[in-house]
Structure formats: structure tokens, C-alpha cells
Tab-separated table of C-alpha atoms in Angstrom:
chain	number	residue	atom	x	y	z
I	1	MET	CA	119.261	117.079	73.937
I	2	LEU	CA	119.683	118.370	77.503
I	3	ILE	CA	122.195	116.171	79.309
I	4	LYS	CA	122.843	118.274	82.418
I	5	GLY	CA	120.506	120.497	84.411
I	6	LYS	CA	116.745	120.977	84.321
I	7	PRO	CA	114.810	122.460	81.379
I	8	SER	CA	113.308	125.180	83.582
I	9	LEU	CA	115.349	128.340	84.099
I	10	PRO	CA	115.162	130.580	87.169
I	11	ALA	CA	112.527	133.301	87.140
I	12	GLY	CA	113.453	136.960	87.059
I	13	ILE	CA	116.338	136.906	84.570
I	14	ARG	CA	117.192	140.563	84.023
I	15	ASN	CA	120.750	140.500	82.698
I	16	LEU	CA	122.225	137.835	80.459
I	17	LEU	CA	125.392	137.240	78.511
I	18	LEU	CA	125.606	135.491	75.144
I	19	ILE	CA	129.115	134.319	74.227
I	20	GLN	CA	129.998	133.698	70.567
I	21	LEU	CA	133.763	133.644	70.078
I	22	GLY	CA	133.709	132.399	66.498
I	23	ASP	CA	134.537	134.224	63.286
I	24	ILE	CA	132.517	137.112	61.871
I	25	GLY	CA	130.175	134.830	59.949
I	26	ASP	CA	129.502	132.811	63.102
I	27	VAL	CA	128.431	135.989	64.892
I	28	VAL	CA	126.030	136.900	62.079
I	29	LEU	CA	124.631	133.367	62.144
I	30	ALA	CA	123.990	133.750	65.888
I	31	THR	CA	121.435	136.537	65.366
I	32	PRO	CA	118.428	134.151	65.357
I	33	ALA	CA	119.531	132.943	68.808
I	34	ILE	CA	119.786	136.556	69.958
I	35	GLN	CA	116.284	137.239	68.636
I	36	ALA	CA	114.979	134.158	70.459
I	37	LEU	CA	116.483	135.431	73.718
I	38	ARG	CA	114.883	138.831	73.211
I	39	GLU	CA	111.476	137.232	72.695
I	40	ALA	CA	111.924	134.999	75.743
I	41	PHE	CA	113.200	137.814	77.978
I	42	PRO	CA	111.676	141.029	76.564
I	43	SER	CA	112.728	143.184	79.524
I	44	ALA	CA	116.180	141.718	80.093
I	45	ARG	CA	119.445	143.401	79.195
I	46	ILE	CA	121.266	141.294	76.595
I	47	HIS	CA	125.035	141.576	76.564
I	48	ALA	CA	127.020	139.862	73.790
I	49	ALA	CA	130.704	138.927	73.910
I	50	VAL	CA	132.445	138.419	70.566
I	51	ARG	CA	135.998	138.460	69.269
I	52	GLU	CA	137.531	141.815	68.447
I	53	LYS	CA	137.583	140.970	64.728
I	54	ALA	CA	133.755	141.091	64.795
I	55	ARG	CA	133.773	144.672	66.115
I	56	GLY	CA	130.769	146.641	64.938
I	57	ILE	CA	128.650	143.972	63.293
I	58	LEU	CA	126.217	143.676	66.219
I	59	GLU	CA	125.628	147.421	66.067
I	60	CYS	CA	123.154	146.316	63.396
I	61	CYS	CA	121.410	143.837	65.712
I	62	PRO	CA	118.732	145.765	67.672
I	63	PRO	CA	117.989	143.013	70.254
I	64	VAL	CA	121.529	143.407	71.667
I	65	ASP	CA	121.928	146.097	74.333
I	66	ASP	CA	125.706	145.922	74.875
I	67	VAL	CA	128.633	144.314	73.101
I	68	SER	CA	132.070	143.531	74.514
I	69	TYR	CA	135.007	142.690	72.291
I	70	VAL	CA	137.481	140.067	73.379
I	71	LYS	CA	141.079	140.583	72.320
I	72	LYS	CA	143.273	137.695	71.280
I	73	GLU	CA	145.719	137.273	74.133
I	74	GLY	CA	147.900	134.511	75.593
I	75	HIS	CA	147.158	130.849	74.987
I	76	SER	CA	147.945	129.275	78.379
I	77	LEU	CA	145.164	128.555	80.839
I	78	PHE	CA	146.619	131.071	83.319
I	79	GLU	CA	146.852	133.791	80.672
I	80	ALA	CA	143.305	133.090	79.494
I	81	ILE	CA	141.911	133.318	83.043
I	82	ARG	CA	143.839	136.532	83.702
I	83	ALA	CA	142.554	138.056	80.450
I	84	GLN	CA	138.961	137.096	81.242
I	85	TRP	CA	139.264	138.466	84.763
I	86	ARG	CA	140.291	141.842	83.327
I	87	PHE	CA	137.480	141.571	80.829
I	88	PHE	CA	134.794	141.043	83.453
I	89	ARG	CA	136.106	143.833	85.611
I	90	ARG	CA	135.131	146.051	82.699
I	91	LEU	CA	131.675	144.513	82.260
I	92	ARG	CA	128.815	146.787	83.225
I	93	ARG	CA	126.755	146.236	86.320
I	94	PRO	CA	124.358	144.928	87.574
I	95	PRO	CA	125.490	141.301	87.958
I	96	LEU	CA	124.581	138.744	85.312
I	97	ASP	CA	121.832	136.205	85.938
I	98	LEU	CA	122.495	133.919	82.978
I	99	SER	CA	125.390	133.199	80.612
I	100	ILE	CA	125.184	131.141	77.418
I	101	ASP	CA	128.192	129.907	75.447
I	102	LEU	CA	127.296	128.806	71.913
I	103	ARG	CA	130.608	127.064	71.185
I	104	THR	CA	132.728	124.288	72.696
I	105	GLY	CA	136.019	126.099	73.262
I	106	THR	CA	137.662	126.568	76.644
I	107	ARG	CA	137.902	130.347	76.445
I	108	GLY	CA	134.130	130.766	76.286
I	109	ALA	CA	133.792	128.363	79.215
I	110	ILE	CA	136.219	130.442	81.293
I	111	MET	CA	134.253	133.540	80.364
I	112	ALA	CA	130.977	131.898	81.420
I	113	LEU	CA	132.481	130.900	84.766
I	114	LEU	CA	134.032	134.294	85.497
I	115	SER	CA	130.855	136.082	84.480
I	116	GLY	CA	129.509	135.255	87.914
I	117	ALA	CA	126.171	134.179	86.446
I	118	PRO	CA	124.610	131.494	88.666
I	119	THR	CA	123.028	129.811	85.633
I	120	ARG	CA	125.448	128.855	82.859
I	121	ILE	CA	124.330	127.079	79.683
I	122	GLY	CA	126.910	125.481	77.421
I	123	ARG	CA	127.324	123.148	74.482
I	124	TYR	CA	128.547	119.702	75.531
I	125	SER	CA	132.013	118.868	74.223
I	126	GLU	CA	133.288	115.339	73.746
I	127	THR	CA	136.851	116.396	72.940
I	128	ASP	CA	137.892	119.391	75.064
I	129	THR	CA	139.724	119.304	78.384
I	130	PHE	CA	138.036	117.367	81.177
I	131	TRP	CA	137.151	120.432	83.297
I	132	ARG	CA	135.417	122.396	80.550
I	133	ASN	CA	132.009	120.681	80.757
I	134	GLN	CA	132.057	120.969	84.561
I	135	VAL	CA	131.908	124.763	84.338
I	136	PHE	CA	128.292	124.781	83.159
I	137	THR	CA	125.165	124.228	85.217
I	138	HIS	CA	123.333	123.130	82.055
I	139	LEU	CA	124.752	121.245	79.057
I	140	VAL	CA	123.095	120.665	75.708
I	141	ALA	CA	124.239	118.089	73.126
I	142	PRO	CA	122.410	118.771	69.832
I	143	ARG	CA	122.038	115.928	67.353
I	144	GLU	CA	122.519	115.727	63.567
I	145	GLU	CA	123.759	119.285	63.154
I	146	ALA	CA	125.810	118.347	60.076
I	147	THR	CA	122.604	118.397	58.014
I	148	GLN	CA	121.408	121.731	59.433
I	149	TYR	CA	121.941	125.321	58.366
I	150	CYS	CA	124.440	126.725	60.858
I	151	ALA	CA	122.064	129.514	61.904
I	152	GLU	CA	120.063	126.757	63.621
I	153	HIS	CA	122.984	125.728	65.816
I	154	GLY	CA	122.626	128.549	68.302
I	155	LEU	CA	118.893	127.931	68.506
I	156	ASN	CA	119.610	124.271	69.307
I	157	ILE	CA	121.263	125.315	72.563
I	158	LEU	CA	118.178	127.286	73.606
I	159	LEU	CA	115.434	124.931	72.471
I	160	PRO	CA	115.540	122.555	75.513
I	161	PHE	CA	114.530	125.549	77.641
I	162	GLY	CA	111.540	126.439	75.481
I	163	ILE	CA	113.352	129.420	73.924
I	164	ALA	CA	112.615	129.714	70.203
I	165	THR	CA	111.682	132.184	67.474
I	166	GLN	CA	110.009	132.251	64.082
I	167	GLU	CA	112.863	134.509	62.849
I	168	ARG	CA	115.186	131.622	62.015
I	169	ARG	CA	117.305	133.342	59.372
I	170	PRO	CA	120.097	135.773	60.266
I	171	LYS	CA	119.009	139.397	60.278
I	172	LEU	CA	120.905	142.672	60.553
I	173	VAL	CA	119.230	146.069	60.436
I	174	VAL	CA	121.065	148.943	58.745
I	175	PRO	CA	119.815	152.256	60.182
I	176	PRO	CA	119.359	155.229	57.806
I	177	ALA	CA	122.416	157.072	59.155
I	178	LEU	CA	124.642	154.053	58.478
I	179	ARG	CA	123.181	153.618	55.010
I	180	ASP	CA	123.946	157.278	54.262
I	181	ARG	CA	127.499	156.807	55.524
I	182	ALA	CA	127.904	153.786	53.278
I	183	ALA	CA	126.664	155.793	50.290
I	184	SER	CA	129.240	158.468	51.078
I	185	ILE	CA	132.016	155.858	51.250
I	186	LEU	CA	131.009	154.539	47.838
I	187	SER	CA	130.897	158.069	46.460
I	188	SER	CA	134.366	158.807	47.857
I	189	ALA	CA	135.634	155.686	46.080
I	190	GLY	CA	134.379	157.154	42.802
I	191	LEU	CA	131.044	155.376	42.364
I	192	PRO	CA	128.330	157.888	41.383
I	193	ARG	CA	125.512	158.053	43.926
I	194	GLY	CA	122.606	155.857	43.003
I	195	ARG	CA	124.455	153.843	40.372
I	196	PRO	CA	123.571	150.124	40.617
I	197	PHE	CA	126.489	147.892	41.514
I	198	ILE	CA	127.401	144.290	42.188
I	199	ALA	CA	129.549	143.644	45.256
I	200	VAL	CA	132.254	140.977	45.051
I	201	GLN	CA	134.106	139.469	47.995
I	202	PRO	CA	136.701	137.264	46.274
I	203	PHE	CA	138.753	136.289	49.314
I	204	SER	CA	138.315	134.150	52.398
I	205	LEU	CA	140.059	133.679	55.706
I	206	TRP	CA	140.982	130.245	54.329
I	207	GLY	CA	142.719	129.996	50.966
I	208	TYR	CA	141.303	126.547	50.192
I	209	LYS	CA	137.822	128.137	50.043
I	210	GLU	CA	138.811	130.659	47.365
I	211	TRP	CA	138.021	130.591	43.653
I	212	PRO	CA	141.099	131.524	41.553
I	213	THR	CA	141.695	135.272	41.223
I	214	GLU	CA	142.071	134.982	37.438
I	215	ARG	CA	138.563	133.541	37.189
I	216	PHE	CA	137.120	136.300	39.333
I	217	ALA	CA	138.834	138.838	37.060
I	218	LYS	CA	137.321	137.238	33.962
I	219	LEU	CA	133.889	137.070	35.592
I	220	ILE	CA	134.061	140.754	36.517
I	221	SER	CA	135.091	141.723	32.989
I	222	LEU	CA	132.183	139.784	31.494
I	223	MET	CA	129.676	141.162	34.015
I	224	THR	CA	130.596	144.802	33.537
I	225	THR	CA	130.188	144.348	29.776
I	226	GLU	CA	126.999	142.284	29.729
I	227	PHE	CA	125.075	143.900	32.571
I	228	GLU	CA	126.558	147.423	32.512
I	229	ARG	CA	126.864	147.339	36.272
I	230	ALA	CA	129.743	148.651	38.307
I	231	VAL	CA	131.604	146.187	40.533
I	232	VAL	CA	132.671	146.999	44.088
I	233	LEU	CA	135.351	144.779	45.627
I	234	VAL	CA	135.101	144.360	49.393
I	235	GLY	CA	137.370	142.682	51.912
I	236	THR	CA	139.687	143.238	54.838
I	237	GLN	CA	142.712	145.501	55.165
I	238	SER	CA	145.014	142.507	54.716
I	239	GLU	CA	143.270	141.728	51.421
I	240	ARG	CA	143.531	145.233	49.996
I	241	GLU	CA	146.688	144.603	47.966
I	242	ARG	CA	145.143	141.477	46.452
I	243	ALA	CA	141.978	143.430	45.601
I	244	VAL	CA	144.050	146.060	43.792
I	245	GLY	CA	145.816	143.294	41.868
I	246	LEU	CA	142.527	141.659	40.920
I	247	ALA	CA	141.093	144.965	39.702
I	248	ALA	CA	144.161	145.457	37.506
I	249	LYS	CA	143.464	142.145	35.746
I	250	ALA	CA	139.808	142.931	35.025
I	251	ARG	CA	138.029	145.363	32.700
I	252	GLY	CA	135.154	147.699	33.431
I	253	ASP	CA	134.096	150.079	36.171
I	254	ILE	CA	135.662	148.523	39.244
I	255	PHE	CA	135.912	150.144	42.646
I	256	HIS	CA	137.627	148.554	45.619
I	257	LEU	CA	136.764	149.124	49.254
I	258	ALA	CA	138.862	146.338	50.781
I	259	GLY	CA	140.099	147.546	54.142
I	260	MET	CA	138.280	150.878	53.790
I	261	THR	CA	135.204	150.142	55.891
I	262	THR	CA	134.385	149.048	59.405
I	263	LEU	CA	132.212	145.952	59.679
I	264	ASP	CA	129.030	147.942	60.238
I	265	GLU	CA	129.938	150.163	57.271
I	266	LEU	CA	130.463	147.027	55.202
I	267	ALA	CA	126.946	145.938	56.157
I	268	GLY	CA	125.743	149.346	54.972
I	269	VAL	CA	127.591	149.025	51.652
I	270	LEU	CA	126.242	145.524	51.050
I	271	SER	CA	122.703	146.672	51.837
I	272	LEU	CA	123.000	149.045	48.854
I	273	ALA	CA	124.270	146.382	46.425
I	274	LYS	CA	122.017	144.669	43.903
I	275	LEU	CA	123.885	141.418	44.444
I	276	LEU	CA	126.892	140.010	46.275
I	277	ILE	CA	129.113	137.341	44.740
I	278	GLY	CA	131.546	135.696	47.113
I	279	CYS	CA	133.168	132.528	48.334
I	280	ASP	CA	132.431	130.899	51.669
I	281	SER	CA	133.267	133.904	53.835
I	282	ALA	CA	131.662	136.503	56.098
I	283	GLY	CA	130.405	138.604	53.189
I	284	ILE	CA	127.740	136.144	52.090
I	285	HIS	CA	126.309	135.990	55.617
I	286	ILE	CA	126.307	139.758	56.088
I	287	SER	CA	124.703	140.319	52.680
I	288	ALA	CA	121.945	137.814	53.284
I	289	ALA	CA	121.316	139.238	56.745
I	290	VAL	CA	120.824	142.781	55.378
I	291	GLY	CA	118.513	141.525	52.625
I	292	THR	CA	120.846	141.542	49.601
I	293	PRO	CA	120.723	138.554	47.196
I	294	THR	CA	123.853	136.407	47.099
I	295	ILE	CA	125.738	134.027	44.862
I	296	SER	CA	128.013	131.809	46.928
I	297	ILE	CA	130.882	129.899	45.319
I	298	PHE	CA	131.432	126.717	47.316
I	299	GLY	CA	134.081	124.032	47.239
I	300	PRO	CA	135.074	121.718	50.101
I	301	SER	CA	132.772	123.293	52.706
I	302	SER	CA	129.103	122.354	52.821
I	303	PRO	CA	126.510	124.751	51.374
I	304	VAL	CA	123.882	122.870	53.354
I	305	SER	CA	125.581	124.147	56.490
I	306	TRP	CA	126.933	127.509	55.373
I	307	ALA	CA	125.115	128.936	52.339
I	308	PRO	CA	122.376	131.543	52.929
I	309	ARG	CA	118.843	130.189	52.632
I	310	GLY	CA	115.950	131.409	50.502
I	311	PRO	CA	115.017	131.899	46.828
I	312	ARG	CA	117.175	135.033	46.470
I	313	HIS	CA	120.332	133.131	47.357
I	314	HIS	CA	122.178	130.888	44.904
I	315	VAL	CA	125.051	128.420	45.232
I	316	VAL	CA	127.564	127.504	42.522
I	317	CYS	CA	129.702	124.411	43.021
I	318	GLN	CA	130.958	121.320	41.268
I	319	HIS	CA	128.528	118.422	41.285
I	320	TRP	CA	131.131	115.823	42.121
I	321	ASP	CA	130.692	112.847	44.434
I	322	CYS	CA	133.457	114.178	46.690
I	323	VAL	CA	131.882	117.651	47.046
I	324	PRO	CA	131.645	118.721	49.779
I	325	CYS	CA	134.516	116.816	51.357
I	326	ARG	CA	134.568	119.132	54.432
I	327	GLN	CA	138.369	118.997	54.363
I	328	LYS	CA	140.983	121.711	54.038
I	329	GLY	CA	141.397	121.125	50.346
I	330	CYS	CA	141.894	117.789	48.568
I	331	GLN	CA	143.240	115.298	51.161
I	332	GLY	CA	144.012	118.265	53.423
I	333	SER	CA	146.379	119.798	50.855
I	334	GLU	CA	145.004	123.387	51.193
I	335	VAL	CA	144.253	123.217	47.439
I	336	SER	CA	140.685	122.521	46.319
I	337	ARG	CA	140.509	121.075	42.824
I	338	CYS	CA	136.730	121.535	42.784
I	339	LEU	CA	137.270	125.302	43.008
I	340	GLN	CA	140.357	125.452	40.810
I	341	THR	CA	138.397	123.895	37.931
I	342	LEU	CA	134.993	125.574	38.451
I	343	PRO	CA	134.278	127.369	35.142
I	344	VAL	CA	133.529	131.073	34.865
I	345	GLU	CA	130.461	130.383	32.728
I	346	ALA	CA	128.820	128.437	35.570
I	347	VAL	CA	129.006	131.499	37.810
I	348	LEU	CA	128.063	133.920	35.019
I	349	GLU	CA	124.937	131.944	34.183
I	350	THR	CA	123.901	132.156	37.845
I	351	VAL	CA	124.498	135.919	37.788
I	352	ARG	CA	122.127	136.147	34.811
I	353	LEU	CA	119.538	134.185	36.761
I	354	ALA	CA	119.936	136.339	39.875
I	355	LEU	CA	119.743	139.659	38.029
I	356	THR	CA	116.646	138.680	36.074
I	357	ASP	CA	114.900	137.324	39.160
I	358	ARG	CA	112.288	139.931	40.053
I	359	SER	CA	112.756	139.240	43.762
I	360	GLY	CA	116.449	140.150	43.472
I	361	GLN	CA	115.986	143.525	41.825
């Protein structure tokens, strides 16, 4: 619902900025909004601003012309304004005509204001500081988003202006050169070229979203025996030591790439996988976006909101009345009993289903 500004946008928009300062998965989930902007403004230059941790992922998003990466700097209002001022001094000319912030934080609002764009679209916030909503010339307050797939949320901000797309699922395109580079990375890790493999991302930014490592190790051991597939562990540099420890507990042909790829290279690796198994983390979104089937292990977070959509994507979770609770573990304890007790066989049975599904081969 549009609560500030008119639904018509100025004519002649040639340069626009899309701001998405969420986590990596949030950036991937914003690709339908980017596609909608490309369809609405086919000749415009689309510039995206994302956090530095998302570096490289939009290299696989053809509608984007330029990407700027925002470093995590000071937390005071003065420091944030100073950082954004430096940021926009580096932005390419010509001047921006339109800026769109997909989130409700203050940093994106400051960025929208300092962009110099005369038209600034933002998401209405009921909780942030009083000045934040005043920054925008247009404010949108979507309704009932808790029951929506999160990829729709960015589109909600654009819909009041008649900006939409039929491409409503996240999409990343891995060019041939990147795919070849990914194959070389796998080969350097010891995986023979062309050998089918299952990718596993066992870790999350949030511990309460993780399935126990011991259960992942058992699952991997059973999979490598039953399906005769190699397993490739993926993750961040900070997760590398944990990946090595997990591999040591499991049996079979296991290769770990945690911390050994850039984000675009990770997209390339996942595009070569037969299947990705992971918890609620960036990997499931990247895999789905490059066309690889997924099995997502969910606990307190909502699969309705966060799990990839479509027949090639499966969710495993406990069917308890309290799931999903949308909390940080049971009563906010950072420990999720629904994940701690989720049996290995439940995930293994879903792997069997996914690998025998003709559409997932």
C-alpha cells in the first residue's frame, strides 16, 4: 500500500539505484525486483548497493550494470553519514534519477538521501527513528508479508508504481567462463572432472538455525555409501575449520571448499552440483537461483518465507505445533530443539526422493 507520494514516477529515468543492505540471501532474493526494474526501465542504468559480504554475487545478475559494496563502518549517525558521503563520492556519474531502498534500516535511508536522487522510494517503518521515513518522497507499507515468500518482498515495494515481472523467483546466471573456473576449483580440491556430487552447506550465520554436525556427518556417510556420490562441503572462511572437523567424522569421498571460493565462484560450484543440502542459509538461495535442486533443513525460521519454491526444492522440518516459532531458538535460548532432534532418516529419505526425481537429475 502506497502511503506517501503518487503512484506515477517521473518520466525519463535513466539512472537508478537499488539499495539492499541485507545478508547474502537477501540480495539473491532481491533479483526478481531487479528484473522488474529492468523490464520497466529497459534503457536505464541500474546500480545496486549491497554490503561488502555480498561481493560478487550480483556479477551473476545480468540486469545489474554496476555494483557498489558498502563496508561495515561506525555505528553513530555522524559516522554513518560520513561513510555514505565518501561512498557517493565514488559513485559513477551521471547523477541518479531514482533510488529505492528495499529495507527499513537507517543506513539505507541515509544512502538514499545522499544519492542525490530527486525521487526516493522506501519501505515504511513503524519502529525506526522518527526522521527515517521523512527521507523518502514515496513510502510503501506492504501487508501480510509474513505469509509470503521473501522474494516477493522487494516486488511489493515496486508494485504500487506498476512495476512488476513474471520472473518472480530468484535467478542468477553463471556464464561459461565462471562455470569453467568452478570446475577447475573442484578439480584442484581433488574431485575428478565430471564426477557427480552433492553439495552440503552445513552451517549458518546463526547457530540456532543449524542441524547438529554429528547428524550431518552421519547423513554424509550414508549418502556416499548408498548413492555413490561425492560430497562437497561449502561455506565461508570462518567455517573452514568446522568443515574440516565435520569431514573427519564422516566416511566417503568428501571434499571441502569452505572459504576457498568467492561468492560468484560458489554460485559456479553450486550450478555444477546435482543437489544442495543445507540449513536456512545463503547456500539454498544461491543454489535455487542457479537452477540446482535443494533440500532445506528448517527449524525455528519459516520455510513459507525462506525456503526456495518449486517442485525441485524440498523442505525437511519437524511437524510440531510450535514450528516455526520464528524465534532465536526455543524461548530465545539460541538452541532449537526441533533441529537438535530432527532424525537423519528424515533427511535421507528426502535425498532419495530428490535424486530419483527426474526433474532433479
